[in-house]
Amino acid sequence: MNTGRILSACLICFCTGLYGFAQTETQTQKPGMKMRIPEGYHAGYLDGSDTVAVVQLQEVIVFPELGFKSEKERRQYTKLVRDVKRTLPYAKMVYAMLIETYEYIETLPDDRAREDHLKRMEKELFREYKPELKKLTLSQGKLLIKLVDRECNQTSYHLLTAYLGRFRAGFWNMFAGLFGASLKSEYDPKGKDAMTERIVLLVEHGQI
């Protein structure tokens, strides 16, 4: 079944389901009685009188079906899906912490207080997340660096430079280089990272 038929079938099922629900409620509702709205629905009104059930559908992302030329390609895709699911939450956490940290340090009185806070935060994060991050494979680590760029619209190197200074950012980039990675890696969703972007969107919408 092609994509068009799948979408048509889903649309038909949705419309008939709402129609059946509306018919049932109309038949059982008594004058002056409030319509019972199932969870996930809310009441809508037509001409200020008729009440209908309205449901907001979650956005669905549709891509052309993938065609794998070999079993190796299929395994590579499966591995990328697994790696995205493993690393994307960390990238989103980095973005959330970035916003929270920026808002907080803006309330501090001077640069010394900001620097002290960032140093404490660096130590706490290193202690808390080091055990989990150590479990990432090299390919997952490289992917995480790129996903941080996707979420924050800045490379990991630029983020470290802004918060920890150029010297420490340079040190961590040199450290990453020992493992063949670079904190300056940029995310290219329309180029070499197009497949990753496809998977990220599907994961974000709960479709894989």
GROMACS .gro file of C-alpha atoms in nm:
model
  208
    1MET     CA    1   0.000   0.000   0.000
    2ASN     CA    2   0.152   0.338  -0.099
    3THR     CA    3   0.168   0.649   0.120
    4GLY     CA    4  -0.134   0.811  -0.046
    5ARG     CA    5  -0.355   0.511   0.027
    6ILE     CA    6  -0.233   0.492   0.386
    7LEU     CA    7  -0.317   0.858   0.447
    8SER     CA    8  -0.656   0.817   0.276
    9ALA     CA    9  -0.737   0.512   0.489
   10CYS     CA   10  -0.637   0.697   0.808
   11LEU     CA   11  -0.849   0.996   0.712
   12ILE     CA   12  -1.151   0.776   0.636
   13CYS     CA   13  -1.112   0.590   0.967
   14PHE     CA   14  -1.082   0.918   1.158
   15CYS     CA   15  -1.388   1.075   0.993
   16THR     CA   16  -1.606   0.767   1.034
   17GLY     CA   17  -1.493   0.734   1.395
   18LEU     CA   18  -1.595   1.092   1.472
   19TYR     CA   19  -1.921   1.045   1.283
   20GLY     CA   20  -2.003   0.733   1.486
   21PHE     CA   21  -1.919   0.915   1.809
   22ALA     CA   22  -2.137   1.213   1.715
   23GLN     CA   23  -2.427   0.982   1.617
   24THR     CA   24  -2.408   0.793   1.945
   25GLU     CA   25  -2.397   1.111   2.155
   26THR     CA   26  -2.683   1.272   1.959
   27GLN     CA   27  -2.905   0.967   2.004
   28THR     CA   28  -2.850   0.943   2.380
   29GLN     CA   29  -2.835   1.310   2.472
   30LYS     CA   30  -3.146   1.452   2.638
   31PRO     CA   31  -3.261   1.815   2.624
   32GLY     CA   32  -3.069   2.030   2.871
   33MET     CA   33  -2.818   1.751   2.930
   34LYS     CA   34  -2.447   1.825   2.882
   35MET     CA   35  -2.268   1.620   2.617
   36ARG     CA   36  -2.014   1.377   2.761
   37ILE     CA   37  -1.677   1.440   2.593
   38PRO     CA   38  -1.427   1.152   2.604
   39GLU     CA   39  -1.071   1.221   2.708
   40GLY     CA   40  -0.871   1.377   2.423
   41TYR     CA   41  -1.171   1.561   2.278
   42HIS     CA   42  -1.321   1.900   2.352
   43ALA     CA   43  -1.655   2.057   2.268
   44GLY     CA   44  -1.700   2.274   1.959
   45TYR     CA   45  -2.008   2.469   1.857
   46LEU     CA   46  -2.184   2.528   1.526
   47ASP     CA   47  -2.412   2.830   1.481
   48GLY     CA   48  -2.397   2.885   1.857
   49SER     CA   49  -2.623   2.585   1.922
   50ASP     CA   50  -2.514   2.244   1.791
   51THR     CA   51  -2.235   2.081   1.988
   52VAL     CA   52  -1.981   1.860   1.812
   53ALA     CA   53  -1.672   1.679   1.927
   54VAL     CA   54  -1.344   1.834   1.819
   55VAL     CA   55  -1.009   1.661   1.848
   56GLN     CA   56  -0.667   1.802   1.771
   57LEU     CA   57  -0.450   1.556   1.582
   58GLN     CA   58  -0.079   1.528   1.642
   59GLU     CA   59   0.130   1.637   1.346
   60VAL     CA   60   0.243   1.342   1.132
   61ILE     CA   61   0.568   1.352   0.935
   62VAL     CA   62   0.562   1.163   0.605
   63PHE     CA   63   0.877   1.067   0.414
   64PRO     CA   64   0.919   0.856   0.100
   65GLU     CA   65   0.967   0.490   0.181
   66LEU     CA   66   1.329   0.390   0.221
   67GLY     CA   67   1.481   0.140  -0.018
   68PHE     CA   68   1.791  -0.040   0.106
   69LYS     CA   69   2.037  -0.167  -0.152
   70SER     CA   70   2.182  -0.423   0.085
   71GLU     CA   71   2.144  -0.576   0.427
   72LYS     CA   72   2.445  -0.369   0.535
   73GLU     CA   73   2.256  -0.047   0.456
   74ARG     CA   74   1.957  -0.172   0.653
   75ARG     CA   75   2.177  -0.246   0.955
   76GLN     CA   76   2.339   0.097   0.929
   77TYR     CA   77   1.997   0.262   0.930
   78THR     CA   78   1.883   0.055   1.230
   79LYS     CA   79   2.200   0.150   1.415
   80LEU     CA   80   2.148   0.520   1.337
   81VAL     CA   81   1.792   0.502   1.471
   82ARG     CA   82   1.922   0.344   1.791
   83ASP     CA   83   2.198   0.604   1.826
   84VAL     CA   84   1.961   0.897   1.771
   85LYS     CA   85   1.721   0.765   2.034
   86ARG     CA   86   2.014   0.729   2.274
   87THR     CA   87   2.171   1.072   2.221
   88LEU     CA   88   1.884   1.307   2.130
   89PRO     CA   89   1.758   1.338   2.492
   90TYR     CA   90   2.105   1.453   2.600
   91ALA     CA   91   2.116   1.716   2.324
   92LYS     CA   92   1.776   1.848   2.428
   93MET     CA   93   1.888   1.850   2.790
   94VAL     CA   94   2.191   2.060   2.693
   95TYR     CA   95   1.961   2.314   2.526
   96ALA     CA   96   1.728   2.329   2.828
   97MET     CA   97   2.022   2.372   3.065
   98LEU     CA   98   2.170   2.640   2.840
   99ILE     CA   99   1.853   2.847   2.862
  100GLU     CA  100   1.819   2.790   3.237
  101THR     CA  101   2.184   2.875   3.303
  102TYR     CA  102   2.172   3.190   3.092
  103GLU     CA  103   1.863   3.315   3.272
  104TYR     CA  104   2.017   3.241   3.611
  105ILE     CA  105   2.361   3.398   3.560
  106GLU     CA  106   2.191   3.713   3.437
  107THR     CA  107   2.062   3.754   3.793
  108LEU     CA  108   2.410   3.731   3.948
  109PRO     CA  109   2.576   4.057   4.057
  110ASP     CA  110   2.913   4.041   3.877
  111ASP     CA  111   3.147   3.841   3.654
  112ARG     CA  112   3.318   3.676   3.952
  113ALA     CA  113   2.989   3.534   4.078
  114ARG     CA  114   2.902   3.413   3.728
  115GLU     CA  115   3.240   3.246   3.684
  116ASP     CA  116   3.212   3.072   4.023
  117HIS     CA  117   2.865   2.946   3.936
  118LEU     CA  118   2.979   2.809   3.600
  119LYS     CA  119   3.274   2.629   3.759
  120ARG     CA  120   3.045   2.466   4.017
  121MET     CA  121   2.800   2.370   3.746
  122GLU     CA  122   3.077   2.218   3.534
  123LYS     CA  123   3.194   2.001   3.824
  124GLU     CA  124   2.839   1.893   3.914
  125LEU     CA  125   2.751   1.803   3.555
  126PHE     CA  126   3.075   1.614   3.510
  127ARG     CA  127   3.011   1.414   3.828
  128GLU     CA  128   2.645   1.344   3.748
  129TYR     CA  129   2.661   1.258   3.379
  130LYS     CA  130   3.011   1.117   3.333
  131PRO     CA  131   2.904   0.758   3.419
  132GLU     CA  132   2.627   0.766   3.156
  133LEU     CA  133   2.824   0.949   2.889
  134LYS     CA  134   3.112   0.705   2.928
  135LYS     CA  135   2.877   0.434   2.804
  136LEU     CA  136   2.833   0.609   2.469
  137THR     CA  137   3.022   0.464   2.176
  138LEU     CA  138   3.252   0.682   1.969
  139SER     CA  139   2.994   0.713   1.692
  140GLN     CA  140   2.728   0.809   1.948
  141GLY     CA  141   2.961   1.072   2.094
  142LYS     CA  142   3.017   1.225   1.751
  143LEU     CA  143   2.643   1.219   1.687
  144LEU     CA  144   2.573   1.389   2.019
  145ILE     CA  145   2.810   1.672   1.928
  146LYS     CA  146   2.617   1.730   1.605
  147LEU     CA  147   2.278   1.707   1.773
  148VAL     CA  148   2.386   1.969   2.027
  149ASP     CA  149   2.455   2.197   1.730
  150ARG     CA  150   2.108   2.114   1.594
  151GLU     CA  151   1.927   2.189   1.919
  152CYS     CA  152   2.124   2.496   2.026
  153ASN     CA  153   2.205   2.634   1.681
  154GLN     CA  154   2.563   2.660   1.802
  155THR     CA  155   2.848   2.412   1.799
  156SER     CA  156   2.963   2.259   2.126
  157TYR     CA  157   3.290   2.449   2.086
  158HIS     CA  158   3.113   2.786   2.067
  159LEU     CA  159   2.901   2.699   2.370
  160LEU     CA  160   3.206   2.604   2.574
  161THR     CA  161   3.389   2.918   2.462
  162ALA     CA  162   3.098   3.135   2.572
  163TYR     CA  163   3.057   2.969   2.912
  164LEU     CA  164   3.399   2.835   3.004
  165GLY     CA  165   3.637   3.053   2.804
  166ARG     CA  166   3.846   2.993   2.493
  167PHE     CA  167   4.129   2.815   2.675
  168ARG     CA  168   3.913   2.545   2.836
  169ALA     CA  169   3.706   2.511   2.518
  170GLY     CA  170   4.027   2.454   2.325
  171PHE     CA  171   4.138   2.193   2.579
  172TRP     CA  172   3.814   1.995   2.550
  173ASN     CA  173   3.824   2.016   2.172
  174MET     CA  174   4.181   1.886   2.173
  175PHE     CA  175   4.072   1.605   2.407
  176ALA     CA  176   3.787   1.514   2.170
  177GLY     CA  177   4.035   1.517   1.883
  178LEU     CA  178   4.225   1.231   2.045
  179PHE     CA  179   3.920   1.015   1.969
  180GLY     CA  180   3.868   1.143   1.617
  181ALA     CA  181   3.590   1.386   1.712
  182SER     CA  182   3.562   1.764   1.695
  183LEU     CA  183   3.351   1.994   1.909
  184LYS     CA  184   3.336   2.225   1.607
  185SER     CA  185   3.133   1.972   1.407
  186GLU     CA  186   2.829   2.135   1.248
  187TYR     CA  187   2.494   1.975   1.174
  188ASP     CA  188   2.394   1.967   0.807
  189PRO     CA  189   2.027   1.859   0.792
  190LYS     CA  190   1.995   1.909   0.415
  191GLY     CA  191   2.327   1.749   0.328
  192LYS     CA  192   2.533   1.476   0.489
  193ASP     CA  193   2.307   1.466   0.796
  194ALA     CA  194   1.980   1.441   0.599
  195MET     CA  195   1.914   1.083   0.711
  196THR     CA  196   1.982   1.178   1.071
  197GLU     CA  197   1.738   1.470   1.043
  198ARG     CA  198   1.473   1.237   0.904
  199ILE     CA  199   1.515   1.002   1.198
  200VAL     CA  200   1.520   1.287   1.452
  201LEU     CA  201   1.190   1.425   1.320
  202LEU     CA  202   1.028   1.080   1.330
  203VAL     CA  203   1.155   1.022   1.684
  204GLU     CA  204   1.031   1.364   1.799
  205HIS     CA  205   0.685   1.286   1.664
  206GLY     CA  206   0.680   0.937   1.818
  207GLN     CA  207   0.662   0.763   1.479
  208ILE     CA  208   0.959   0.532   1.533
   0.00000   0.00000   0.00000
